[in-house]
Amino acid sequence: MKAKLGVSALVLLFLGGLWMIAAPFAVGYQPRGAAYVDATINDLWLGGILAGVSFVALVVYAADALRELANRGKHVADA
């Protein structure tokens, strides 16, 4: 149960980071063709960091889960 909650939280953080990256353009506070305003720069950096860190955490979690499944398979084959 705790693992599902953790993975769900990481997925939500990843999606939130992607939204922060897209928000200046989707909402429209970044004028088309103009230099990036400070709010856009802030959203791009923080959204990128949030999405990147949560994606790396998801990959690490998935690798750990696969390693655990592989170890279980070895124990079953040895028996």
mmCIF file of C-alpha atoms in Angstrom:
data_model
loop_
_atom_site.group_PDB
_atom_site.id
_atom_site.type_symbol
_atom_site.label_atom_id
_atom_site.label_comp_id
_atom_site.label_asym_id
_atom_site.label_seq_id
_atom_site.Cartn_x
_atom_site.Cartn_y
_atom_site.Cartn_z
ATOM 1 C CA MET A 1 0.000 0.000 0.000
ATOM 2 C CA LYS A 2 2.801 2.402 0.885
ATOM 3 C CA ALA A 3 4.525 1.692 -2.415
ATOM 4 C CA LYS A 4 1.401 2.548 -4.408
ATOM 5 C CA LEU A 5 1.008 5.787 -2.471
ATOM 6 C CA GLY A 6 4.646 6.707 -3.097
ATOM 7 C CA VAL A 7 4.468 5.955 -6.795
ATOM 8 C CA SER A 8 1.210 7.897 -7.072
ATOM 9 C CA ALA A 9 2.826 10.888 -5.380
ATOM 10 C CA LEU A 10 5.826 10.730 -7.727
ATOM 11 C CA VAL A 11 3.557 10.561 -10.771
ATOM 12 C CA LEU A 12 1.591 13.572 -9.529
ATOM 13 C CA LEU A 13 4.817 15.496 -8.913
ATOM 14 C CA PHE A 14 6.019 14.618 -12.412
ATOM 15 C CA LEU A 15 2.747 15.788 -13.964
ATOM 16 C CA GLY A 16 2.847 18.949 -11.846
ATOM 17 C CA GLY A 17 6.339 19.683 -13.130
ATOM 18 C CA LEU A 18 5.193 19.194 -16.711
ATOM 19 C CA TRP A 19 2.281 21.550 -16.082
ATOM 20 C CA MET A 20 4.620 24.184 -14.687
ATOM 21 C CA ILE A 21 6.662 23.966 -17.878
ATOM 22 C CA ALA A 22 3.579 24.274 -20.100
ATOM 23 C CA ALA A 23 1.618 26.788 -18.004
ATOM 24 C CA PRO A 24 3.196 30.040 -19.265
ATOM 25 C CA PHE A 25 2.220 29.135 -22.796
ATOM 26 C CA ALA A 26 -1.098 27.410 -22.060
ATOM 27 C CA VAL A 27 -2.402 30.129 -19.749
ATOM 28 C CA GLY A 28 -0.962 32.919 -21.876
ATOM 29 C CA TYR A 29 1.103 35.065 -19.517
ATOM 30 C CA GLN A 30 4.122 34.608 -21.791
ATOM 31 C CA PRO A 31 3.591 36.857 -24.819
ATOM 32 C CA ARG A 32 4.191 35.080 -28.123
ATOM 33 C CA GLY A 33 7.506 36.060 -29.699
ATOM 34 C CA ALA A 34 8.601 38.202 -26.729
ATOM 35 C CA ALA A 35 11.573 37.645 -24.467
ATOM 36 C CA TYR A 36 10.761 35.352 -21.551
ATOM 37 C CA VAL A 37 9.334 37.180 -18.561
ATOM 38 C CA ASP A 38 10.636 36.354 -15.077
ATOM 39 C CA ALA A 39 7.573 34.250 -14.235
ATOM 40 C CA THR A 40 8.143 32.096 -17.318
ATOM 41 C CA ILE A 41 11.803 31.555 -16.480
ATOM 42 C CA ASN A 42 10.851 30.623 -12.914
ATOM 43 C CA ASP A 43 8.206 28.150 -14.101
ATOM 44 C CA LEU A 44 10.544 26.554 -16.635
ATOM 45 C CA TRP A 45 13.364 26.044 -14.119
ATOM 46 C CA LEU A 46 11.242 24.842 -11.221
ATOM 47 C CA GLY A 47 8.994 22.711 -13.417
ATOM 48 C CA GLY A 48 12.007 21.153 -15.108
ATOM 49 C CA ILE A 49 13.677 20.392 -11.792
ATOM 50 C CA LEU A 50 10.475 18.966 -10.305
ATOM 51 C CA ALA A 51 9.741 16.809 -13.353
ATOM 52 C CA GLY A 52 13.364 15.679 -13.616
ATOM 53 C CA VAL A 53 13.764 14.691 -9.972
ATOM 54 C CA SER A 54 10.434 12.871 -9.851
ATOM 55 C CA PHE A 55 11.217 11.054 -13.129
ATOM 56 C CA VAL A 56 14.594 9.910 -11.801
ATOM 57 C CA ALA A 57 12.911 8.735 -8.582
ATOM 58 C CA LEU A 58 10.359 6.753 -10.618
ATOM 59 C CA VAL A 59 13.134 5.114 -12.649
ATOM 60 C CA VAL A 60 15.045 4.207 -9.482
ATOM 61 C CA TYR A 61 11.880 2.773 -7.939
ATOM 62 C CA ALA A 62 11.139 0.742 -11.074
ATOM 63 C CA ALA A 63 14.711 -0.593 -11.201
ATOM 64 C CA ASP A 64 14.503 -1.604 -7.547
ATOM 65 C CA ALA A 65 11.167 -3.344 -8.125
ATOM 66 C CA LEU A 66 12.584 -5.244 -11.128
ATOM 67 C CA ARG A 67 15.642 -6.268 -9.104
ATOM 68 C CA GLU A 68 13.375 -7.575 -6.353
ATOM 69 C CA LEU A 69 11.301 -9.569 -8.853
ATOM 70 C CA ALA A 70 14.450 -11.024 -10.392
ATOM 71 C CA ASN A 71 15.713 -12.077 -6.969
ATOM 72 C CA ARG A 72 12.387 -13.751 -6.196
ATOM 73 C CA GLY A 73 12.614 -15.628 -9.496
ATOM 74 C CA LYS A 74 16.110 -16.877 -8.633
ATOM 75 C CA HIS A 75 14.922 -18.149 -5.262
ATOM 76 C CA VAL A 76 11.978 -19.988 -6.851
ATOM 77 C CA ALA A 77 14.229 -21.549 -9.522
ATOM 78 C CA ASP A 78 16.745 -22.691 -6.884
ATOM 79 C CA ALA A 79 14.087 -24.471 -4.831
#
